[in-house]
Every structure is written in structure tokens, then in C-alpha cells.
CSV table of N, CA and C in Angstrom, one decimal:
chain,number,residue,atom,x,y,z
A,1,MET,N,30.9,-81.3,-122.3
A,1,MET,CA,30.8,-80.6,-121.1
A,1,MET,C,32.1,-80.8,-120.3
A,2,HIS,N,32.5,-79.8,-119.6
A,2,HIS,CA,33.7,-79.8,-118.7
A,2,HIS,C,33.6,-80.9,-117.7
A,3,GLU,N,32.4,-81.1,-117.1
A,3,GLU,CA,32.2,-82.1,-116.1
A,3,GLU,C,32.5,-83.5,-116.6
A,4,TRP,N,32.1,-83.8,-117.8
A,4,TRP,CA,32.4,-85.1,-118.4
A,4,TRP,C,33.9,-85.3,-118.6
A,5,ALA,N,34.6,-84.3,-119.0
A,5,ALA,CA,36.1,-84.4,-119.2
A,5,ALA,C,36.7,-84.7,-117.8
A,6,LEU,N,36.3,-84.0,-116.8
A,6,LEU,CA,36.8,-84.2,-115.5
A,6,LEU,C,36.5,-85.6,-115.0
A,7,ALA,N,35.3,-86.1,-115.2
A,7,ALA,CA,34.9,-87.4,-114.8
A,7,ALA,C,35.7,-88.5,-115.5
A,8,GLU,N,36.0,-88.2,-116.8
A,8,GLU,CA,36.8,-89.2,-117.6
A,8,GLU,C,38.3,-89.2,-117.0
A,9,ALA,N,38.8,-88.0,-116.6
A,9,ALA,CA,40.1,-88.0,-116.0
A,9,ALA,C,40.2,-88.8,-114.7
A,10,VAL,N,39.2,-88.6,-113.8
A,10,VAL,CA,39.1,-89.3,-112.6
A,10,VAL,C,39.0,-90.8,-112.8
A,11,PHE,N,38.1,-91.2,-113.8
A,11,PHE,CA,37.9,-92.6,-114.1
A,11,PHE,C,39.2,-93.2,-114.6
A,12,ALA,N,40.0,-92.5,-115.5
A,12,ALA,CA,41.2,-93.0,-116.0
A,12,ALA,C,42.3,-93.1,-114.9
A,13,ALA,N,42.3,-92.2,-114.0
A,13,ALA,CA,43.3,-92.3,-112.8
A,13,ALA,C,42.9,-93.5,-112.0
A,14,LEU,N,41.6,-93.7,-111.7
A,14,LEU,CA,41.2,-94.8,-110.8
A,14,LEU,C,41.4,-96.2,-111.6
A,15,THR,N,41.2,-96.2,-112.9
A,15,THR,CA,41.5,-97.4,-113.6
A,15,THR,C,43.0,-97.7,-113.6
A,16,LYS,N,43.8,-96.7,-113.6
A,16,LYS,CA,45.3,-97.0,-113.5
A,16,LYS,C,45.6,-97.5,-112.1
A,17,ILE,N,45.0,-97.0,-111.1
A,17,ILE,CA,45.2,-97.5,-109.7
A,17,ILE,C,44.7,-98.9,-109.7
A,18,GLN,N,43.6,-99.2,-110.3
A,18,GLN,CA,43.0,-100.5,-110.3
A,18,GLN,C,44.0,-101.6,-110.9
A,19,ARG,N,44.6,-101.2,-112.1
A,19,ARG,CA,45.5,-102.1,-112.7
A,19,ARG,C,46.8,-102.3,-111.9
A,20,GLU,N,47.4,-101.2,-111.5
A,20,GLU,CA,48.6,-101.2,-110.7
A,20,GLU,C,48.5,-101.9,-109.4
A,21,GLU,N,47.4,-101.7,-108.7
A,21,GLU,CA,47.2,-102.3,-107.4
A,21,GLU,C,46.4,-103.6,-107.4
A,22,LYS,N,46.1,-104.0,-108.6
A,22,LYS,CA,45.3,-105.3,-108.8
A,22,LYS,C,44.0,-105.3,-107.9
A,23,VAL,N,43.3,-104.2,-108.0
A,23,VAL,CA,42.0,-104.0,-107.3
A,23,VAL,C,40.9,-104.7,-108.1
A,24,LYS,N,40.1,-105.5,-107.4
A,24,LYS,CA,39.0,-106.2,-108.0
A,24,LYS,C,37.7,-105.3,-108.1
A,25,LYS,N,37.5,-104.5,-107.0
A,25,LYS,CA,36.2,-103.7,-107.0
A,25,LYS,C,36.5,-102.5,-106.0
A,26,PHE,N,36.0,-101.4,-106.4
A,26,PHE,CA,36.0,-100.2,-105.6
A,26,PHE,C,34.6,-100.1,-104.9
A,27,SER,N,34.7,-99.8,-103.6
A,27,SER,CA,33.4,-99.6,-102.8
A,27,SER,C,33.1,-98.1,-102.5
A,28,GLU,N,34.2,-97.3,-102.4
A,28,GLU,CA,34.0,-95.9,-102.1
A,28,GLU,C,35.1,-95.1,-102.7
A,29,ILE,N,34.8,-93.9,-103.3
A,29,ILE,CA,35.8,-93.0,-103.8
A,29,ILE,C,35.6,-91.7,-103.1
A,30,LYS,N,36.6,-91.1,-102.5
A,30,LYS,CA,36.6,-89.8,-101.9
A,30,LYS,C,37.3,-88.8,-102.8
A,31,LEU,N,36.6,-87.8,-103.3
A,31,LEU,CA,37.2,-86.7,-104.1
A,31,LEU,C,37.2,-85.4,-103.5
A,32,LYS,N,38.1,-84.6,-103.8
A,32,LYS,CA,38.1,-83.2,-103.4
A,32,LYS,C,38.1,-82.3,-104.6
A,33,ILE,N,37.2,-81.4,-104.7
A,33,ILE,CA,37.0,-80.5,-105.9
A,33,ILE,C,37.1,-79.1,-105.5
A,34,GLY,N,38.0,-78.4,-106.1
A,34,GLY,CA,38.2,-77.0,-105.8
A,34,GLY,C,37.1,-76.1,-106.2
A,35,GLU,N,36.7,-75.1,-105.4
A,35,GLU,CA,35.6,-74.2,-105.7
A,35,GLU,C,35.8,-73.5,-107.0
A,36,LEU,N,37.0,-73.2,-107.3
A,36,LEU,CA,37.3,-72.4,-108.5
A,36,LEU,C,36.9,-73.2,-109.8
A,37,GLN,N,36.9,-74.5,-109.7
A,37,GLN,CA,36.4,-75.3,-110.9
A,37,GLN,C,35.0,-75.1,-111.2
A,38,ASN,N,34.2,-74.7,-110.2
A,38,ASN,CA,32.7,-74.4,-110.3
A,38,ASN,C,32.0,-75.6,-111.1
A,39,ILE,N,32.3,-76.8,-110.6
A,39,ILE,CA,31.7,-78.0,-111.2
A,39,ILE,C,30.2,-78.2,-110.8
A,40,ASP,N,29.4,-78.5,-111.8
A,40,ASP,CA,28.1,-79.0,-111.6
A,40,ASP,C,28.2,-80.4,-111.1
A,41,ILE,N,28.0,-80.6,-109.8
A,41,ILE,CA,28.2,-81.9,-109.1
A,41,ILE,C,27.3,-83.0,-109.7
A,42,GLU,N,26.0,-82.6,-109.9
A,42,GLU,CA,25.1,-83.6,-110.5
A,42,GLU,C,25.5,-84.1,-111.8
A,43,THR,N,26.0,-83.2,-112.7
A,43,THR,CA,26.5,-83.6,-114.0
A,43,THR,C,27.7,-84.5,-113.9
A,44,PHE,N,28.6,-84.1,-113.0
A,44,PHE,CA,29.8,-84.9,-112.7
A,44,PHE,C,29.5,-86.3,-112.2
A,45,TYR,N,28.6,-86.4,-111.3
A,45,TYR,CA,28.1,-87.7,-110.8
A,45,TYR,C,27.6,-88.6,-111.9
A,46,PHE,N,26.7,-88.0,-112.7
A,46,PHE,CA,26.1,-88.7,-113.8
A,46,PHE,C,27.1,-89.2,-114.8
A,47,ALA,N,28.0,-88.4,-115.2
A,47,ALA,CA,29.1,-88.8,-116.1
A,47,ALA,C,29.9,-89.9,-115.5
A,48,PHE,N,30.3,-89.8,-114.2
A,48,PHE,CA,31.1,-90.8,-113.6
A,48,PHE,C,30.4,-92.1,-113.5
A,49,LYS,N,29.1,-92.1,-113.2
A,49,LYS,CA,28.3,-93.3,-113.1
A,49,LYS,C,28.2,-94.0,-114.5
A,50,GLU,N,28.0,-93.2,-115.5
A,50,GLU,CA,27.9,-93.7,-116.8
A,50,GLU,C,29.3,-94.4,-117.3
A,51,LEU,N,30.4,-93.7,-117.0
A,51,LEU,CA,31.7,-94.2,-117.4
A,51,LEU,C,32.0,-95.5,-116.6
A,52,SER,N,31.5,-95.6,-115.4
A,52,SER,CA,31.8,-96.7,-114.5
A,52,SER,C,31.0,-98.0,-114.7
A,53,LYS,N,30.0,-97.9,-115.5
A,53,LYS,CA,29.1,-99.1,-115.7
A,53,LYS,C,30.0,-100.3,-116.2
A,54,ASN,N,29.7,-101.4,-115.6
A,54,ASN,CA,30.4,-102.7,-116.0
A,54,ASN,C,31.9,-102.7,-115.8
A,55,THR,N,32.4,-101.9,-114.8
A,55,THR,CA,33.8,-101.8,-114.5
A,55,THR,C,33.9,-102.1,-113.0
A,56,PRO,N,35.2,-102.2,-112.5
A,56,PRO,CA,35.4,-102.3,-111.1
A,56,PRO,C,34.9,-101.1,-110.3
A,57,LEU,N,34.6,-100.0,-110.9
A,57,LEU,CA,34.1,-98.8,-110.3
A,57,LEU,C,32.6,-98.8,-110.2
A,58,ASP,N,31.9,-99.7,-110.9
A,58,ASP,CA,30.4,-99.7,-111.0
A,58,ASP,C,29.9,-99.9,-109.6
A,59,GLY,N,29.0,-99.0,-109.1
A,59,GLY,CA,28.4,-99.1,-107.8
A,59,GLY,C,29.1,-98.5,-106.7
A,60,ALA,N,30.3,-98.0,-106.9
A,60,ALA,CA,31.1,-97.4,-105.9
A,60,ALA,C,30.4,-96.1,-105.4
A,61,LYS,N,30.4,-95.9,-104.1
A,61,LYS,CA,29.9,-94.7,-103.5
A,61,LYS,C,30.9,-93.5,-103.8
A,62,ILE,N,30.4,-92.4,-104.2
A,62,ILE,CA,31.2,-91.3,-104.5
A,62,ILE,C,31.0,-90.2,-103.5
A,63,VAL,N,32.0,-89.8,-102.8
A,63,VAL,CA,31.9,-88.8,-101.8
A,63,VAL,C,32.8,-87.6,-102.3
A,64,ILE,N,32.1,-86.4,-102.4
A,64,ILE,CA,32.8,-85.2,-102.9
A,64,ILE,C,32.8,-84.2,-101.8
A,65,LYS,N,34.0,-83.7,-101.6
A,65,LYS,CA,34.2,-82.5,-100.6
A,65,LYS,C,34.7,-81.4,-101.5
A,66,LYS,N,34.0,-80.2,-101.3
A,66,LYS,CA,34.5,-79.0,-102.0
A,66,LYS,C,35.5,-78.3,-101.2
A,67,GLU,N,36.6,-77.8,-101.9
A,67,GLU,CA,37.6,-77.1,-101.2
A,67,GLU,C,37.4,-75.6,-101.5
A,68,GLU,N,37.3,-74.8,-100.5
A,68,GLU,CA,37.1,-73.3,-100.7
A,68,GLU,C,38.3,-72.7,-101.4
A,69,ALA,N,38.0,-71.8,-102.4
A,69,ALA,CA,39.1,-71.1,-103.1
A,69,ALA,C,39.7,-70.0,-102.2
A,70,ILE,N,41.0,-70.0,-102.1
A,70,ILE,CA,41.7,-68.9,-101.3
A,70,ILE,C,42.8,-68.3,-102.2
A,71,PHE,N,42.8,-67.0,-102.3
A,71,PHE,CA,43.8,-66.3,-103.1
A,71,PHE,C,44.8,-65.5,-102.2
A,72,LYS,N,46.0,-65.2,-102.7
A,72,LYS,CA,46.9,-64.4,-101.9
A,72,LYS,C,47.6,-63.4,-102.9
A,73,CYS,N,47.5,-62.2,-102.6
A,73,CYS,CA,48.1,-61.1,-103.5
A,73,CYS,C,49.6,-61.1,-103.3
A,74,ARG,N,50.2,-61.1,-104.5
A,74,ARG,CA,51.7,-61.1,-104.5
A,74,ARG,C,52.3,-59.7,-104.3
A,75,GLN,N,51.4,-58.7,-104.3
A,75,GLN,CA,51.8,-57.3,-104.1
A,75,GLN,C,51.7,-56.9,-102.7
A,76,CYS,N,50.6,-57.1,-102.1
A,76,CYS,CA,50.3,-56.6,-100.7
A,76,CYS,C,50.2,-57.7,-99.7
A,77,GLY,N,50.1,-59.0,-100.1
A,77,GLY,CA,50.1,-60.1,-99.2
A,77,GLY,C,48.7,-60.4,-98.6
A,78,LYS,N,47.7,-59.7,-99.1
A,78,LYS,CA,46.3,-59.9,-98.6
A,78,LYS,C,45.8,-61.3,-99.1
A,79,GLU,N,45.2,-62.0,-98.2
A,79,GLU,CA,44.5,-63.3,-98.6
A,79,GLU,C,43.0,-63.1,-98.5
A,80,TRP,N,42.3,-63.7,-99.5
A,80,TRP,CA,40.9,-63.6,-99.5
A,80,TRP,C,40.2,-64.8,-100.2
A,81,LYS,N,38.9,-64.9,-99.9
A,81,LYS,CA,38.2,-66.1,-100.5
A,81,LYS,C,37.4,-65.6,-101.7
A,82,LEU,N,37.2,-66.6,-102.6
A,82,LEU,CA,36.5,-66.3,-103.8
A,82,LEU,C,35.1,-65.7,-103.6
A,83,GLY,N,34.5,-66.0,-102.5
A,83,GLY,CA,33.2,-65.5,-102.2
A,83,GLY,C,33.2,-63.9,-102.0
A,84,LEU,N,34.3,-63.4,-101.6
A,84,LEU,CA,34.5,-62.0,-101.5
A,84,LEU,C,34.4,-61.2,-102.8
A,85,VAL,N,34.8,-61.8,-103.9
A,85,VAL,CA,34.8,-61.1,-105.2
A,85,VAL,C,33.9,-61.8,-106.2
A,86,LYS,N,33.3,-62.9,-105.9
A,86,LYS,CA,32.5,-63.7,-106.8
A,86,LYS,C,31.3,-62.9,-107.4
A,87,ASN,N,30.7,-62.1,-106.5
A,87,ASN,CA,29.5,-61.3,-106.9
A,87,ASN,C,29.9,-60.2,-107.9
A,88,ARG,N,31.1,-59.9,-108.1
A,88,ARG,CA,31.6,-58.9,-109.1
A,88,ARG,C,31.7,-59.6,-110.5
A,89,LEU,N,31.7,-60.9,-110.5
A,89,LEU,CA,31.9,-61.6,-111.8
A,89,LEU,C,30.6,-61.7,-112.5
A,90,GLY,N,30.6,-61.5,-113.8
A,90,GLY,CA,29.4,-61.7,-114.7
A,90,GLY,C,29.4,-63.2,-115.0
A,91,CYS,N,28.3,-63.6,-115.7
A,91,CYS,CA,28.1,-65.0,-116.1
A,91,CYS,C,29.2,-65.5,-117.0
A,92,SER,N,29.6,-64.6,-118.0
A,92,SER,CA,30.6,-65.0,-119.0
A,92,SER,C,32.0,-65.2,-118.3
A,93,GLU,N,32.3,-64.3,-117.3
A,93,GLU,CA,33.5,-64.4,-116.6
A,93,GLU,C,33.6,-65.7,-115.7
A,94,SER,N,32.5,-66.0,-115.0
A,94,SER,CA,32.4,-67.2,-114.2
A,94,SER,C,32.5,-68.4,-115.1
A,95,GLU,N,31.9,-68.4,-116.3
A,95,GLU,CA,32.0,-69.5,-117.2
A,95,GLU,C,33.4,-69.7,-117.7
A,96,ALA,N,34.1,-68.6,-118.0
A,96,ALA,CA,35.5,-68.7,-118.5
A,96,ALA,C,36.4,-69.3,-117.4
A,97,ILE,N,36.2,-68.9,-116.2
A,97,ILE,CA,37.0,-69.4,-115.1
A,97,ILE,C,36.7,-70.9,-114.8
A,98,HIS,N,35.4,-71.3,-115.0
A,98,HIS,CA,35.0,-72.7,-114.9
A,98,HIS,C,35.8,-73.6,-115.8
A,99,PHE,N,36.0,-73.2,-117.1
A,99,PHE,CA,36.7,-74.0,-118.0
A,99,PHE,C,38.2,-73.9,-117.9
A,100,VAL,N,38.7,-72.7,-117.6
A,100,VAL,CA,40.1,-72.4,-117.5
A,100,VAL,C,40.4,-71.6,-116.2
A,101,PRO,N,40.5,-72.3,-115.1
A,101,PRO,CA,40.7,-71.5,-113.8
A,101,PRO,C,41.8,-70.5,-113.8
A,102,GLU,N,42.9,-70.8,-114.6
A,102,GLU,CA,44.0,-69.9,-114.7
A,102,GLU,C,43.6,-68.5,-115.2
A,103,ILE,N,42.5,-68.4,-115.9
A,103,ILE,CA,42.1,-67.1,-116.5
A,103,ILE,C,41.5,-66.2,-115.4
A,104,ALA,N,41.4,-66.7,-114.2
A,104,ALA,CA,40.9,-65.9,-113.1
A,104,ALA,C,41.6,-64.6,-113.0
A,105,HIS,N,42.9,-64.6,-113.3
A,105,HIS,CA,43.7,-63.3,-113.2
A,105,HIS,C,43.2,-62.2,-114.1
A,106,ALA,N,42.5,-62.6,-115.2
A,106,ALA,CA,42.0,-61.6,-116.1
A,106,ALA,C,40.7,-60.9,-115.5
A,107,PHE,N,40.1,-61.5,-114.6
A,107,PHE,CA,38.8,-61.0,-114.1
A,107,PHE,C,38.8,-60.7,-112.6
A,108,ILE,N,39.7,-61.2,-111.8
A,108,ILE,CA,39.7,-61.0,-110.4
A,108,ILE,C,40.9,-60.1,-110.0
A,109,ARG,N,40.6,-59.2,-109.1
A,109,ARG,CA,41.7,-58.3,-108.6
A,109,ARG,C,41.7,-58.4,-107.0
A,110,CYS,N,42.9,-58.1,-106.5
A,110,CYS,CA,43.0,-58.1,-105.0
A,110,CYS,C,42.0,-57.1,-104.5
A,111,PRO,N,41.2,-57.4,-103.5
A,111,PRO,CA,40.3,-56.5,-102.9
A,111,PRO,C,40.9,-55.3,-102.1
A,112,ALA,N,42.2,-55.5,-101.8
A,112,ALA,CA,42.9,-54.5,-101.0
A,112,ALA,C,43.7,-53.5,-101.9
A,113,CYS,N,44.4,-54.0,-102.9
A,113,CYS,CA,45.2,-53.1,-103.7
A,113,CYS,C,44.9,-53.1,-105.2
A,114,ASN,N,43.9,-53.9,-105.6
A,114,ASN,CA,43.4,-54.0,-106.9
A,114,ASN,C,44.4,-54.6,-107.9
A,115,SER,N,45.4,-55.3,-107.4
A,115,SER,CA,46.4,-55.9,-108.3
A,115,SER,C,45.8,-57.3,-108.9
A,116,PRO,N,46.2,-57.5,-110.1
A,116,PRO,CA,45.8,-58.8,-110.7
A,116,PRO,C,46.8,-59.9,-110.5
A,117,ASP,N,47.9,-59.5,-109.7
A,117,ASP,CA,49.0,-60.5,-109.5
A,117,ASP,C,48.8,-61.2,-108.1
A,118,PHE,N,48.2,-62.3,-108.2
A,118,PHE,CA,47.9,-63.1,-107.0
A,118,PHE,C,48.1,-64.6,-107.3
A,119,GLU,N,48.2,-65.4,-106.3
A,119,GLU,CA,48.3,-66.8,-106.5
A,119,GLU,C,47.0,-67.5,-105.9
A,120,VAL,N,46.7,-68.6,-106.5
A,120,VAL,CA,45.6,-69.4,-106.0
A,120,VAL,C,46.2,-70.3,-104.9
A,121,VAL,N,46.0,-70.1,-103.7
A,121,VAL,CA,46.6,-70.8,-102.6
A,121,VAL,C,45.9,-72.2,-102.5
A,122,ARG,N,44.6,-72.3,-102.6
A,122,ARG,CA,43.9,-73.6,-102.7
A,122,ARG,C,42.6,-73.4,-103.3
A,123,GLY,N,41.9,-74.5,-103.7
A,123,GLY,CA,40.6,-74.4,-104.2
A,123,GLY,C,40.5,-74.5,-105.7
A,124,ARG,N,41.5,-75.1,-106.3
A,124,ARG,CA,41.4,-75.4,-107.8
A,124,ARG,C,41.8,-76.8,-108.0
A,125,GLY,N,41.3,-77.4,-109.1
A,125,GLY,CA,41.6,-78.7,-109.4
A,125,GLY,C,40.7,-79.8,-108.8
A,126,ILE,N,41.0,-81.0,-109.0
A,126,ILE,CA,40.3,-82.1,-108.5
A,126,ILE,C,41.3,-83.2,-108.1
A,127,TRP,N,41.1,-83.8,-106.9
A,127,TRP,CA,42.0,-84.8,-106.3
A,127,TRP,C,41.2,-86.1,-105.9
A,128,ILE,N,41.8,-87.2,-106.1
A,128,ILE,CA,41.3,-88.4,-105.5
A,128,ILE,C,42.0,-88.5,-104.2
A,129,GLU,N,41.3,-88.3,-103.1
A,129,GLU,CA,41.8,-88.4,-101.8
A,129,GLU,C,42.0,-89.8,-101.3
A,130,GLN,N,41.0,-90.6,-101.6
A,130,GLN,CA,41.0,-92.0,-101.0
A,130,GLN,C,40.1,-92.9,-101.9
A,131,ALA,N,40.5,-94.1,-102.0
A,131,ALA,CA,39.7,-95.1,-102.7
A,131,ALA,C,39.6,-96.4,-101.9
A,132,LYS,N,38.4,-96.8,-101.5
A,132,LYS,CA,38.3,-98.0,-100.7
A,132,LYS,C,37.9,-99.1,-101.7
A,133,VAL,N,38.5,-100.2,-101.5
A,133,VAL,CA,38.3,-101.4,-102.4
A,133,VAL,C,37.6,-102.5,-101.6
A,134,SER,N,37.0,-103.4,-102.3
A,134,SER,CA,36.2,-104.4,-101.7
A,134,SER,C,37.0,-105.4,-100.8
A,135,ARG,N,38.3,-105.5,-101.1
A,135,ARG,CA,39.1,-106.5,-100.3
A,135,ARG,C,39.6,-105.8,-99.0
A,136,GLN,N,39.0,-104.7,-98.6
A,136,GLN,CA,39.3,-104.0,-97.4
A,136,GLN,C,40.6,-103.2,-97.4
A,137,ASN,N,41.2,-103.1,-98.6
A,137,ASN,CA,42.4,-102.3,-98.7
A,137,ASN,C,42.0,-100.9,-99.0
A,138,THR,N,42.8,-99.9,-98.6
A,138,THR,CA,42.5,-98.5,-98.8
A,138,THR,C,43.7,-97.9,-99.5
A,139,TRP,N,43.5,-97.1,-100.5
A,139,TRP,CA,44.6,-96.4,-101.2
A,139,TRP,C,44.3,-94.9,-100.8
A,140,THR,N,45.4,-94.3,-100.3
A,140,THR,CA,45.3,-92.9,-99.9
A,140,THR,C,46.4,-92.1,-100.7
A,141,ARG,N,46.0,-91.0,-101.2
A,141,ARG,CA,46.9,-90.2,-102.0
A,141,ARG,C,48.3,-90.0,-101.3
A,142,GLY,N,49.3,-90.4,-102.0
A,142,GLY,CA,50.7,-90.3,-101.4
A,142,GLY,C,51.1,-91.5,-100.6
A,143,SER,N,50.3,-92.6,-100.7
A,143,SER,CA,50.7,-93.8,-100.0
A,143,SER,C,51.9,-94.4,-100.7
A,144,PRO,N,52.8,-95.0,-99.9
A,144,PRO,CA,53.9,-95.7,-100.5
A,144,PRO,C,53.4,-96.9,-101.3
A,145,SER,N,54.2,-97.3,-102.3
A,145,SER,CA,53.8,-98.4,-103.1
A,145,SER,C,54.0,-99.7,-102.4
């Protein structure tokens, strides 16, 4: 499952932070997940909890914030949200975008000029925004070493 692969990637990134920062235990992890990923949150939670067993991540509270997908047409400059065009996508198209968000260009068009040439302004990918550790230290994305 796609969610397991993403959970493994987040787990690996946090394990790297744990080693580099000499963290003994994580108490809370804040993640941001782009809407375009279309992740099943429950499956992601389950996978992450399973991977975290008997590690410094075991028992950490996971807080997930979804980031709305925003697109911008390179032809006419129109910006729009995924919700505006999502109902036009079939199940197979939505599933394809779930696994490979870059394929959205094959299925989504600008609602103003019908161009497939657009950029994803935000709402794709997954980020670790913050990790709280038991020793009261906090790691924030982009923090200096």
C-alpha cells in the first residue's frame, strides 16, 4: 500500500533525526500531508504505529494536518482548488493521482482555459513539521543544527 511506503519514509526520516540529534524518545510528531496525495489517514496511522513499536517513536502522538491542493495555470494564470475539478475525476484517475501525483496533468485541466499546463502550488507531498522529544527539545523543519 502507498500509505505503508509513506509511513516508512516518515519513520526513516525521524529515525535519522533521532540518531543525529541524539533523541531518546519522541512524544509528538506533527505532519502535513498534501490533499493531492489522497492518503487514507487510518491506514497511514496504523502503518506508522506498527513501524514505531519498540523504538523511540513508540507511543508518540501523531498530529496530521491536511494541506489543501492549489493549482495555477501557466497559460492564463487562473488559480483553483482540487475540489473544483475533483468531481470530474473517475475512480481510476483519482487512484492514479494517489500513487503518482505528477500524473494529475493527464487528468486535470484548467477550469478557465482547459489547458493541462499548470503547476501544483501546494498540497502535494508529506512533511514533518515538528517533532517533540521527551527531553523537552523541539525540532522544527528548517531549524539550524
